[in-house]
Coordinates of C-alpha atoms and ligand atoms in Angstrom, one line a residue:
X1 CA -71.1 24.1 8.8
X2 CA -73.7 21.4 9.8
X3 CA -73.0 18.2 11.0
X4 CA -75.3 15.3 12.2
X5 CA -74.5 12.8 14.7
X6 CA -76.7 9.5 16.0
X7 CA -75.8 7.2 18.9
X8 CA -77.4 4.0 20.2
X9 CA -75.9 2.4 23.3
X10 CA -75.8 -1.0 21.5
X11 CA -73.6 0.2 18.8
X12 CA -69.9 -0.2 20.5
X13 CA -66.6 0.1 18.8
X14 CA -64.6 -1.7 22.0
X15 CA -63.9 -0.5 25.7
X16 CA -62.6 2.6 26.3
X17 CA -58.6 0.7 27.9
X18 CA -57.3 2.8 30.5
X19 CA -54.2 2.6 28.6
X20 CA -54.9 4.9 26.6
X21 CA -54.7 7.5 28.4
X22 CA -50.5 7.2 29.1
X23 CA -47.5 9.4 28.8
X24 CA -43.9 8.8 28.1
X25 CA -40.8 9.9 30.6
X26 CA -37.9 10.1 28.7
X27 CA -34.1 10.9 29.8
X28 CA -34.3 14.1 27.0
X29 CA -33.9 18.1 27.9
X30 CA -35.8 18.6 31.2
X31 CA -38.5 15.9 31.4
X32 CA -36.1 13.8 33.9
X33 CA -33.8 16.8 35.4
X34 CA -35.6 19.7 36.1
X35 CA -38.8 17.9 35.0
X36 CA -39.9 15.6 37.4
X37 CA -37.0 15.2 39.6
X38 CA -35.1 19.0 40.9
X39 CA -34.2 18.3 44.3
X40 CA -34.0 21.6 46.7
X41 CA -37.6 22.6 44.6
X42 CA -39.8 24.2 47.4
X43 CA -42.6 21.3 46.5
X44 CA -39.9 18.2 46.3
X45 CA -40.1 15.1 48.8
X46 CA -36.7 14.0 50.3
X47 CA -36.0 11.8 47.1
X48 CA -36.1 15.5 44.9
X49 CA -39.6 14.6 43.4
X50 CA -41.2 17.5 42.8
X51 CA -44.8 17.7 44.4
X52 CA -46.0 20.2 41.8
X53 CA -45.6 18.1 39.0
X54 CA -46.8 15.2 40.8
X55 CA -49.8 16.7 41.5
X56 CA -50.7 17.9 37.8
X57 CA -49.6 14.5 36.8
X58 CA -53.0 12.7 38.9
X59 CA -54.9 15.7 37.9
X60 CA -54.0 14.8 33.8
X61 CA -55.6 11.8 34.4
X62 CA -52.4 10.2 32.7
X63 CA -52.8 6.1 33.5
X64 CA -49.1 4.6 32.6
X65 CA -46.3 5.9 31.7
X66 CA -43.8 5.0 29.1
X67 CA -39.9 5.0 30.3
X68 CA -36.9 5.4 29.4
X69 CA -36.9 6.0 25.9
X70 CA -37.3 7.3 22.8
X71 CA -34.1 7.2 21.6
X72 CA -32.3 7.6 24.3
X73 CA -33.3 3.8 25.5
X74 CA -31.3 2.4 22.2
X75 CA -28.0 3.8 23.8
X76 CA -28.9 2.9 27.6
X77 CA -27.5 0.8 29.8
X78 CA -29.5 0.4 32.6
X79 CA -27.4 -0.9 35.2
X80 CA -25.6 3.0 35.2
X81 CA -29.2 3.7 37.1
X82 CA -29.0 1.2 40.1
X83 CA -26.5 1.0 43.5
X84 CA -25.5 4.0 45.4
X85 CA -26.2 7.0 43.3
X86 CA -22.7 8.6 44.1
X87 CA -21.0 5.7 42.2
X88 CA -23.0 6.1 39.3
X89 CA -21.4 6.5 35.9
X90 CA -21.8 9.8 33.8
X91 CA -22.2 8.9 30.0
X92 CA -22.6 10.4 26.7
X93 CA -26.2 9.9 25.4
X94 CA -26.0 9.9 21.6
X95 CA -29.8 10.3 20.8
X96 CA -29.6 13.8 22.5
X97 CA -26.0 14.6 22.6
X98 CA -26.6 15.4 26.0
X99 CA -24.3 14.3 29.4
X100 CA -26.6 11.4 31.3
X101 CA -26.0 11.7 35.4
X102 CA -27.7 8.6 36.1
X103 CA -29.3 10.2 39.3
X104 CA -32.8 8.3 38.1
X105 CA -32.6 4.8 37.1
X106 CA -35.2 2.1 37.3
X107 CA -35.8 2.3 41.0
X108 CA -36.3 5.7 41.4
X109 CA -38.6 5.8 38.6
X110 CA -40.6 3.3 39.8
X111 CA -41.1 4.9 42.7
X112 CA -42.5 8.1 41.5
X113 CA -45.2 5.9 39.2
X114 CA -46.2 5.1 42.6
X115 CA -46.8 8.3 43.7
X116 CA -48.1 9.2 40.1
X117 CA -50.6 6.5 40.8
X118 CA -49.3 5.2 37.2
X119 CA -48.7 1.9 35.4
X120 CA -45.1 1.8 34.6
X121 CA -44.2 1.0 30.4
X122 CA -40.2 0.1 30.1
X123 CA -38.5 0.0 27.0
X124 CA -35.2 -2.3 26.7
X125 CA -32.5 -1.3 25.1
X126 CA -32.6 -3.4 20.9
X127 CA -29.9 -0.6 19.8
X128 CA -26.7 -1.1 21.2
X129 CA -28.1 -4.0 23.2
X130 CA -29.7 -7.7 22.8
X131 CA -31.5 -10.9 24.5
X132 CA -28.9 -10.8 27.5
X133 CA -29.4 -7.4 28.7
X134 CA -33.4 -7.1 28.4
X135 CA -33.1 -11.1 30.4
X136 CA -31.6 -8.8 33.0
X137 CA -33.6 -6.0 33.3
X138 CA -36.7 -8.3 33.4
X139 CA -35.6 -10.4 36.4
X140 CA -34.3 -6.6 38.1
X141 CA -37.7 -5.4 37.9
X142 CA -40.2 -8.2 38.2
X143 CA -37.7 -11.5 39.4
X144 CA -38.9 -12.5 42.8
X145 CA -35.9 -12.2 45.4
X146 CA -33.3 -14.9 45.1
X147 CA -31.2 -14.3 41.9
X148 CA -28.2 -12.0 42.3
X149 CA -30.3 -9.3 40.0
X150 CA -33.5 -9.5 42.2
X151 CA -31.7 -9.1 45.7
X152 CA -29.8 -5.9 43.7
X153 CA -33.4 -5.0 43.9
X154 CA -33.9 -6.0 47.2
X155 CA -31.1 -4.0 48.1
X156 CA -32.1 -0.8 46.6
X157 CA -35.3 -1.2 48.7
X158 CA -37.7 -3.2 46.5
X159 CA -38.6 -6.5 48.3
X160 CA -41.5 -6.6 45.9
X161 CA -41.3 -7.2 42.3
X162 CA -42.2 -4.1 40.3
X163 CA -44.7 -6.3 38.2
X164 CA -44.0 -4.5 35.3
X165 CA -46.6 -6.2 32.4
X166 CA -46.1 -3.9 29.5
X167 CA -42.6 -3.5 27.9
X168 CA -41.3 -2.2 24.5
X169 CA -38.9 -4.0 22.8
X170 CA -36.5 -1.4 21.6
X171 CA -37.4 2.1 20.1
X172 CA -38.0 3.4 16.6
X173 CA -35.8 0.8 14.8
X174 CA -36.9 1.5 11.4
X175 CA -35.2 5.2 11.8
X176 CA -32.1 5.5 10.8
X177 CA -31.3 8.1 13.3
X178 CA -31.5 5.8 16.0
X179 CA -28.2 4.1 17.8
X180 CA -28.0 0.5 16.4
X181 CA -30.5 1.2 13.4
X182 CA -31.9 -2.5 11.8
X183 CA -33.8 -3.2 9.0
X184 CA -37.0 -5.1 9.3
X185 CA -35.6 -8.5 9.3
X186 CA -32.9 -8.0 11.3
X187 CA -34.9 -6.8 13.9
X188 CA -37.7 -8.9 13.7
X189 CA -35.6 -11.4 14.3
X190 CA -34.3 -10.0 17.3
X191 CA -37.7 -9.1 18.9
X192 CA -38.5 -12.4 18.4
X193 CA -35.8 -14.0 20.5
X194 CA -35.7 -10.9 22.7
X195 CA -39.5 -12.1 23.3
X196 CA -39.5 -15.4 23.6
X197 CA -36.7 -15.1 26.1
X198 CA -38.4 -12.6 28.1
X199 CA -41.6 -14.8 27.9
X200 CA -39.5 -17.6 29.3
X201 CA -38.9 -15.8 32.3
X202 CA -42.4 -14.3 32.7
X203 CA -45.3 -15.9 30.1
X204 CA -47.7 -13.6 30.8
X205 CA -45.9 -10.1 29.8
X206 CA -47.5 -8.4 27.0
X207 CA -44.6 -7.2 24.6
X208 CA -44.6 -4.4 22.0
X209 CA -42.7 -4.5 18.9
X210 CA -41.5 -1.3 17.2
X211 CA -43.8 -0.7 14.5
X212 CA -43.1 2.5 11.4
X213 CA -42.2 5.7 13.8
X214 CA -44.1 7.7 11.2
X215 CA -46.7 6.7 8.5
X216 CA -44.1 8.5 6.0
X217 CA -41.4 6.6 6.4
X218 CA -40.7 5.1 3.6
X219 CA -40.6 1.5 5.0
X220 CA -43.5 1.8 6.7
X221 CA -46.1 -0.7 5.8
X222 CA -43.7 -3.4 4.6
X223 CA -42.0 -2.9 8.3
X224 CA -44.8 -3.9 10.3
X225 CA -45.5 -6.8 8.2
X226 CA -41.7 -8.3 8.0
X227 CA -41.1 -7.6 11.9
X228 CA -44.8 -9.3 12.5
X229 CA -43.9 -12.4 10.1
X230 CA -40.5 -13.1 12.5
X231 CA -42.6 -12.0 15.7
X232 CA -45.7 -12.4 15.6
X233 CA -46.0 -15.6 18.4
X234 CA -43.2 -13.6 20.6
X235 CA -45.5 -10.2 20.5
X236 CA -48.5 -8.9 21.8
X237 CA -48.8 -5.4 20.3
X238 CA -46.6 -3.3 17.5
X239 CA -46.4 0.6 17.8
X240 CA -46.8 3.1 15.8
X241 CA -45.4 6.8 16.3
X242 CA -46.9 10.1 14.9
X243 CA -46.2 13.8 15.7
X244 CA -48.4 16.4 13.9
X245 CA -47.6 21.1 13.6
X246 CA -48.9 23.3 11.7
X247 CA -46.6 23.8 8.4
X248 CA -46.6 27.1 6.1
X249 CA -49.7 28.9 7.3
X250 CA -51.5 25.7 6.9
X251 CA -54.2 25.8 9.6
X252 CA -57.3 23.6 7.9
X253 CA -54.3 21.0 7.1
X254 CA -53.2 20.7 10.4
X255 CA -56.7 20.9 12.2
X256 CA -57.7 17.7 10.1
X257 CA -54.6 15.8 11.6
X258 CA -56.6 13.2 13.1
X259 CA -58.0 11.7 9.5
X260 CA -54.1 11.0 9.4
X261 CA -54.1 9.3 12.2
X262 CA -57.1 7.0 11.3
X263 CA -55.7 6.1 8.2
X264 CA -52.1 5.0 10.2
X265 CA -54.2 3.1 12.4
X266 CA -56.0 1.4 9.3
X267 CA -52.9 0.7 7.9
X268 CA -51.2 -0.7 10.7
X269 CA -53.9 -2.6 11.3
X270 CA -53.9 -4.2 7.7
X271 CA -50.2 -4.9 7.7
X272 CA -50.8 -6.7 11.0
X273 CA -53.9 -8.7 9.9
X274 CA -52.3 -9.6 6.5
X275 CA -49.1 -10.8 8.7
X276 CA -51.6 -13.1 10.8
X277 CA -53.1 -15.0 7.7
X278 CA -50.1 -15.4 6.2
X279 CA -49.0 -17.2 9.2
X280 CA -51.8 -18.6 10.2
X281 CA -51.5 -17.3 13.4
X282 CA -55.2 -17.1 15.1
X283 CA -54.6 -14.5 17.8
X284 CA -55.0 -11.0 16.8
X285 CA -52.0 -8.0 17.5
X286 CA -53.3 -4.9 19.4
X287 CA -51.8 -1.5 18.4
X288 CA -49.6 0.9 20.7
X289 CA -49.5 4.2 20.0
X290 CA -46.8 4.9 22.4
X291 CA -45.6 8.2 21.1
X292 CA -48.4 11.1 19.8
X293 CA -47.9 14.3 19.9
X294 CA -47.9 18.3 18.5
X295 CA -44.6 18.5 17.8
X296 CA -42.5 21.5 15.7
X297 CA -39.4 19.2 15.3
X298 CA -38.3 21.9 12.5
X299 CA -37.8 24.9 15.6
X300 CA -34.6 26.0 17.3
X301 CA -35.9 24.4 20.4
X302 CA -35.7 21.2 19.0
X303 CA -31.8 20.6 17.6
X304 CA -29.6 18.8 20.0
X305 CA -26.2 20.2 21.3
X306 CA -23.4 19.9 18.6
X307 CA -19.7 19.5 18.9
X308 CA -17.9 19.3 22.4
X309 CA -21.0 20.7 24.4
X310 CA -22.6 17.6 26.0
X311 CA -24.7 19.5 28.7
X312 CA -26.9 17.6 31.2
X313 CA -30.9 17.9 30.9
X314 CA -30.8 21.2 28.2
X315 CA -33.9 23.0 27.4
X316 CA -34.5 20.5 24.0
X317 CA -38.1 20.1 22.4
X318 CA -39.3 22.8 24.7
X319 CA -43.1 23.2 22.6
X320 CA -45.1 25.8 23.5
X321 CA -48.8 25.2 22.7
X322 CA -51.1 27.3 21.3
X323 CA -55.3 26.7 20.9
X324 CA -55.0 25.3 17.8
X325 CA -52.5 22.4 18.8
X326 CA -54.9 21.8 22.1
X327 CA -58.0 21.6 19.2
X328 CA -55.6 18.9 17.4
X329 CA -55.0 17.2 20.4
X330 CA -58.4 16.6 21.7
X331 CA -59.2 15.3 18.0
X332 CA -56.1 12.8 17.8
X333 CA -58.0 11.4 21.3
X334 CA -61.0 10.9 19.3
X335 CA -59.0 9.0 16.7
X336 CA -57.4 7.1 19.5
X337 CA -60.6 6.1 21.1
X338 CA -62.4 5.7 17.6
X339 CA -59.8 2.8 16.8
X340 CA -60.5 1.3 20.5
X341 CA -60.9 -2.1 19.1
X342 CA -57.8 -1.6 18.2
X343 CA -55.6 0.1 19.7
X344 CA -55.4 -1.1 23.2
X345 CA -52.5 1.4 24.9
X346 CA -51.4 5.1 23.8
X347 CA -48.8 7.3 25.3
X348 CA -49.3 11.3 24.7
X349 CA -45.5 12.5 24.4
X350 CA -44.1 13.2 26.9
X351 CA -45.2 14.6 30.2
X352 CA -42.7 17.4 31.5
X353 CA -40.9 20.3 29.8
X354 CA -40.5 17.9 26.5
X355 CA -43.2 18.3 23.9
X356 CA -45.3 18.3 27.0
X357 CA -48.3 19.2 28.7
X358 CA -46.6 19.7 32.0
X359 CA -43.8 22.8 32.1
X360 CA -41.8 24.1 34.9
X361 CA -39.7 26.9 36.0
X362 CA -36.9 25.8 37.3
X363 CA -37.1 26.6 41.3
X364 CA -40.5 28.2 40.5
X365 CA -44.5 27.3 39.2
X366 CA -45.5 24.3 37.3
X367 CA -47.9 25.6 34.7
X368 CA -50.3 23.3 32.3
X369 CA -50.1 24.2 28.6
X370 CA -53.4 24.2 26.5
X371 CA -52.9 20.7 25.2
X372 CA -53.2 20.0 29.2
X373 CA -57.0 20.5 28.9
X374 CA -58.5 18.0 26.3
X375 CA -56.1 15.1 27.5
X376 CA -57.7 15.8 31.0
X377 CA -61.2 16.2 29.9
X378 CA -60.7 13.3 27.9
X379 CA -59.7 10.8 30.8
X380 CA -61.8 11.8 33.3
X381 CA -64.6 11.8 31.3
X382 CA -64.5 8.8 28.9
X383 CA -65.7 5.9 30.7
X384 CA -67.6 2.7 29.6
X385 CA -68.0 1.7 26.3
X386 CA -67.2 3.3 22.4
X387 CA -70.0 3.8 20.7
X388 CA -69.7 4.0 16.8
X389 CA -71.2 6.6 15.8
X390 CA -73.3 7.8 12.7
X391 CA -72.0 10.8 11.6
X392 CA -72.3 12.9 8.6
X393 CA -70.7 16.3 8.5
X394 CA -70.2 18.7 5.7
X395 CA -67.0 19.0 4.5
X396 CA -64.5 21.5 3.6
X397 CA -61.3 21.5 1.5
X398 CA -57.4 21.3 2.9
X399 CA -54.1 21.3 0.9
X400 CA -52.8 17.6 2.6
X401 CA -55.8 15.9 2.6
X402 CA -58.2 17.4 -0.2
X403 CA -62.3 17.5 1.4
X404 CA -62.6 16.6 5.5
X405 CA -65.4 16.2 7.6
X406 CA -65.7 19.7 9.2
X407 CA -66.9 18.1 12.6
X408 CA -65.2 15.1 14.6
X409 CA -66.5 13.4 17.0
X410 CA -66.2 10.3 19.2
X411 CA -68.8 9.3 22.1
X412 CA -68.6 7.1 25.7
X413 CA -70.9 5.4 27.5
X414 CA -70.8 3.5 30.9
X415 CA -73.8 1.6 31.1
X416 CA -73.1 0.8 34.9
X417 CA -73.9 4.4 35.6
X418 CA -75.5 5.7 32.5
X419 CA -73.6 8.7 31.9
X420 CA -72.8 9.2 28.0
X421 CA -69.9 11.5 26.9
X422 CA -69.6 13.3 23.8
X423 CA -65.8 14.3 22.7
X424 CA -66.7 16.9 19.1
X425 CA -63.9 19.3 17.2
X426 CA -64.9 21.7 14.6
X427 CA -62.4 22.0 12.8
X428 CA -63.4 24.4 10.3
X429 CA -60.7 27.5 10.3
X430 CA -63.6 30.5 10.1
X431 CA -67.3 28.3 10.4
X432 CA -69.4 27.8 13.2
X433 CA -70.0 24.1 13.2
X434 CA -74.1 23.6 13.9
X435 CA -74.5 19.9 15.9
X436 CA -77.4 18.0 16.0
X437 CA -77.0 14.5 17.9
X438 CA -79.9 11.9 18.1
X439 CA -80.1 10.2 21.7
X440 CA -83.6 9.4 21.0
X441 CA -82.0 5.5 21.6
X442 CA -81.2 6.3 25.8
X443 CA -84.5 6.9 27.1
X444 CA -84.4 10.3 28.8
X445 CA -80.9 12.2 29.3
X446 CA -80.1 15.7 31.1
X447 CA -77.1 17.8 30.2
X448 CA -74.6 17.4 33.0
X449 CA -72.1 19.8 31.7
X450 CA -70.8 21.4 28.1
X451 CA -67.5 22.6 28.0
X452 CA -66.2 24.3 25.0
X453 CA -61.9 25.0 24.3
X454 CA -61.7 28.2 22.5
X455 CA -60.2 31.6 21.6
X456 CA -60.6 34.0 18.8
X457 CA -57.4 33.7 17.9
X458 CA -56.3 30.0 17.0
X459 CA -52.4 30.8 18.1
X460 CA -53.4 32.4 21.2
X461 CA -50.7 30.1 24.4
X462 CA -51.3 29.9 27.6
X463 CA -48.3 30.7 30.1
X464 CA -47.6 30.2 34.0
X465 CA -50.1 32.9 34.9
X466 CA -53.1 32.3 32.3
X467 CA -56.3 31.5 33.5
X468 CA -57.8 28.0 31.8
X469 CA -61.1 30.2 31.8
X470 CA -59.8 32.6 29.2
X471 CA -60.3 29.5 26.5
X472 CA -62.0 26.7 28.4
X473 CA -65.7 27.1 29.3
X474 CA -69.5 26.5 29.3
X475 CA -71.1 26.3 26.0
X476 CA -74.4 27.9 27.0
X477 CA -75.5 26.8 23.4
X478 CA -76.1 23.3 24.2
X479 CA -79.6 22.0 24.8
X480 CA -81.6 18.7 24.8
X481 CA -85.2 18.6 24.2
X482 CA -87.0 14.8 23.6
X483 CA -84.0 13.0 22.6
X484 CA -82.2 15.6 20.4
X485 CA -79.1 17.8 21.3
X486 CA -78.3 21.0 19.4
X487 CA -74.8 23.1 20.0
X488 CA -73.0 25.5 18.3
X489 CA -69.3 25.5 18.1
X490 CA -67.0 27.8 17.5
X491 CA -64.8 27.7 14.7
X492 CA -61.3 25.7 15.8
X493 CA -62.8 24.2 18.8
X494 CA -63.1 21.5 21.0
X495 CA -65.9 20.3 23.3
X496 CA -66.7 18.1 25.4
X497 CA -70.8 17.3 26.1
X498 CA -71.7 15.3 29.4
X499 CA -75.1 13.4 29.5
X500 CA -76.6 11.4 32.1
X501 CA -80.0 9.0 32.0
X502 CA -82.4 10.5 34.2
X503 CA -83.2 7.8 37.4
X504 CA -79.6 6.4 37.3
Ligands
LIG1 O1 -40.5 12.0 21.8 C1 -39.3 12.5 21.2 C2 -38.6 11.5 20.3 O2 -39.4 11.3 19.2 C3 -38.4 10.1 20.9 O3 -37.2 10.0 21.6 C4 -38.3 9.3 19.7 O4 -38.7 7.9 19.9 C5 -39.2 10.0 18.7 O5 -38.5 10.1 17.5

């Protein structure tokens, strides 16, 4: 397989937003419990934060986090999570027929961002809940000291308003698996007045509505642009969902997951623009991809308690990655950052123990999975601008999505210190994928680093104990002579290709 890729630094997609680069929290199996909170862990802080996880969190890169919910937020009643945590309510959470402690609530979770070093995303509850209770939240959080809900704040410790700018009104209300299910106009209406409310309090917030929570629903499409037509002033973003796994065997299928992507983002995109000239609105709605994922929702680990077992934090949605799904991941980053005129904030789902790149052992290691790898790569290394690329790749045939470029790529550059990334997948099953990229636009570049994510066998997983160099290392294959790069990758790959301007 050959592919061909050219770059000029004046060709730019959009910035490459910090935002992009979050991950979701939610109250779900052992991302809370066990996750990021298990006080009496050898590496937890007197508040039961555990410093492992903390620590792999920074060294993700991961910018903002999303919280509470998923599902779990259309059930939630947030005021269970505040005052003395002794008097706090236990309750049934439907989403995940699980027992909710309420040991973390708002407070302790912002505190943790802090230490994460991470933006915090709410969600309020458009479920079970309306206008009054997201009114309440909002002057909880970000009120300054004086109303009855800020100096509840105040007493928990927080003179400061938490300054929370980015909030998501409700969660997947198309599905009709979540508590307090709407249709389109029902809940466009209500993120509407939910917004405008919450814009009362606080103009500048930048609210998300809930866009499709999967391209194949079958709403999806007419969703987006019925929410948009009763929201569109109120809003500032609508979101879209999408988990990807390999199905029957399917490996070329699965490894092309990111044209899937691009054409959700498209889509979205349309619905959204088509909603703004039918209303004649003249500011334009960015895109939140607040939940993305590898995800085998069809595996044991993934069904919920039944019957009269309502266990707190249960091992639920407990993914463990193989190469293949970190290959998929570093391409659905390109996708993301392709689209960054577009889509303005992402969250990877979730962080801990959940469809996550973060797993622990209860009383024991925190361990990165292989999907840990690109996402890091990815945002540390991604800095600047987005160029658009000219690509042209040959092609190879999959069941889902008939002929697909063989080769992905996206690129970075930061003009400021002139260092260009270059984020490639070959996703050919059995081909060796033969690069050649055109810098002959920058002037003269040295290779700073190539890093390639491989194994010979595609479903190969890392556990607590594997090395990262057993699938993640230098591509000795890259070279750069008078403006034109050449690298081979491996089939089912991922790389990442670091280039600086020489004198900057
Ligand atoms: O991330 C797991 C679940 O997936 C979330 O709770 C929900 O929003 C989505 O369906």
């Amino acid at each position: 397989m050959r592919a061909t890729i050219t770059l000029d630094p004046a060709f730019i997609v959009g910035p490459v937003r910090p935002r992009v680069f979050g991950s979701f929290v939610e109250h779900l199996g052992r991302c809370v419990y066990g996750g990021i909170f298990e006080p009496g862990h050898p590496s937890a802080d007197a508040s039961g934060f555990r410093g492992d996880v903390l620590e792999l969190t920074r060294e993700l890169g991961v910018t903002m986090v999303r919280y509470p919910g998923g599902n779990f937020v259309s059930g939630y009643r947030w005021e269970d999570g505040v005052g003395p945590v002794d008097q706090r309510p236990k309750r049934r959470d439907l989403a995940w027929h699980s027992l909710e402690p309420n040991q973390i609530g708002v407070d302790e979770f912002m505190a943790w961002a802090r230490l994460a070093g991470v933006e915090p995303m709410m969600a309020v509850n458009l479920g079970t809940r309306s206008v009054a209770e997201a009114l309440d939240l909002l002057d909880y959080c970000n009120g300054p000291v004086g109303s009855t809900l800020a100096d509840r704040r105040l007493a928990a410790g927080a003179a400061t308003p938490y300054g929370v700018q980015l909030w998501c009104l409700g969660n997947e209300m198309d599905g009709p698996w979540q508590t307090g299910h709407k249709t389109a106009h029902e809940y466009g209406r209500l993120a509407a007045e939910t917004g405008r409310a919450m814009k009362m309090m606080q103009p500048g917030l930048q609210l998300v509505a809930c866009g499709s929570s999967s391209a194949a629903m079958p709403t999806f499409g007419a969703w987006e642009y019925e929410v948009l037509t009763q929201a569109y002033e109120q809003v500032d973003l609508i979101s879209a969902h999408a988990y990807y796994c390999e199905s029957n065997g399917d490996l070329a299928s699965f490894l092309a997951s990111a044209d899937d992507m691009d054409q959700f983002i498209d889509a979205v995109t349309a619905a959204a623009d088509a909603a703004k000239a039918a209303g004649k609105h003249s500011k334009t709605i960015g895109i939140s991809f607040d939940e993305w994922n590898v995800w085998y929702q069809d595996r044991a680990e993934s069904q919920p308690p039944q019957g009269d077992d309502w266990p707190v934090a249960p091992v639920l949605l407990e993914d463990h990655y193989n190469l293949a799904d970190a290959v998929v991941v570093g391409d659905l980053l390109i996708a993301l950052l392709r689209h960054s005129d577009r889509v303005e904030a992402a969250c990877l789902a979730q962080l801990v123990n959940v469809i996550a790149p973060i797993m622990t052992v209860p009383g024991g290691p925190a361990w990165r999975q292989t999907i840990f790898h690109p996402f890091a790569l990815t945002a540390r290394h991604a800095k600047g601008q987005v160029l658009r690329l000219a690509i042209d790749s040959d092609c190879h045939d999959t069941q889902r999505f008939g002929s697909v470029a063989a080769i992905d790529a996206v690129a970075t550059f930061d003009q400021v210190d002139g260092s260009l990334a270059v984020f490639v997948a070959n996703r050919s099953t059995d081909q060796v994928g033969e690069l050649a990229v055109d810098l002959s636009s920058f002037g003269e570049l040295q290779l700073v680093e190539a890093l390639t994510l491989h194994h010979d066998d595609p479903h190969f997983q890392a556990t607590p104990d594997t090395q990262s160099s057993e699938f993640l290392g230098a591509n000795e294959t890259v070279a750069i002579e008078a403006g034109r790069l050449q690298a081979s990758l491996p089939a089912c790959s991922w790389s990442l290709i670091r280039l600086q301007i020489v004198g900057r």
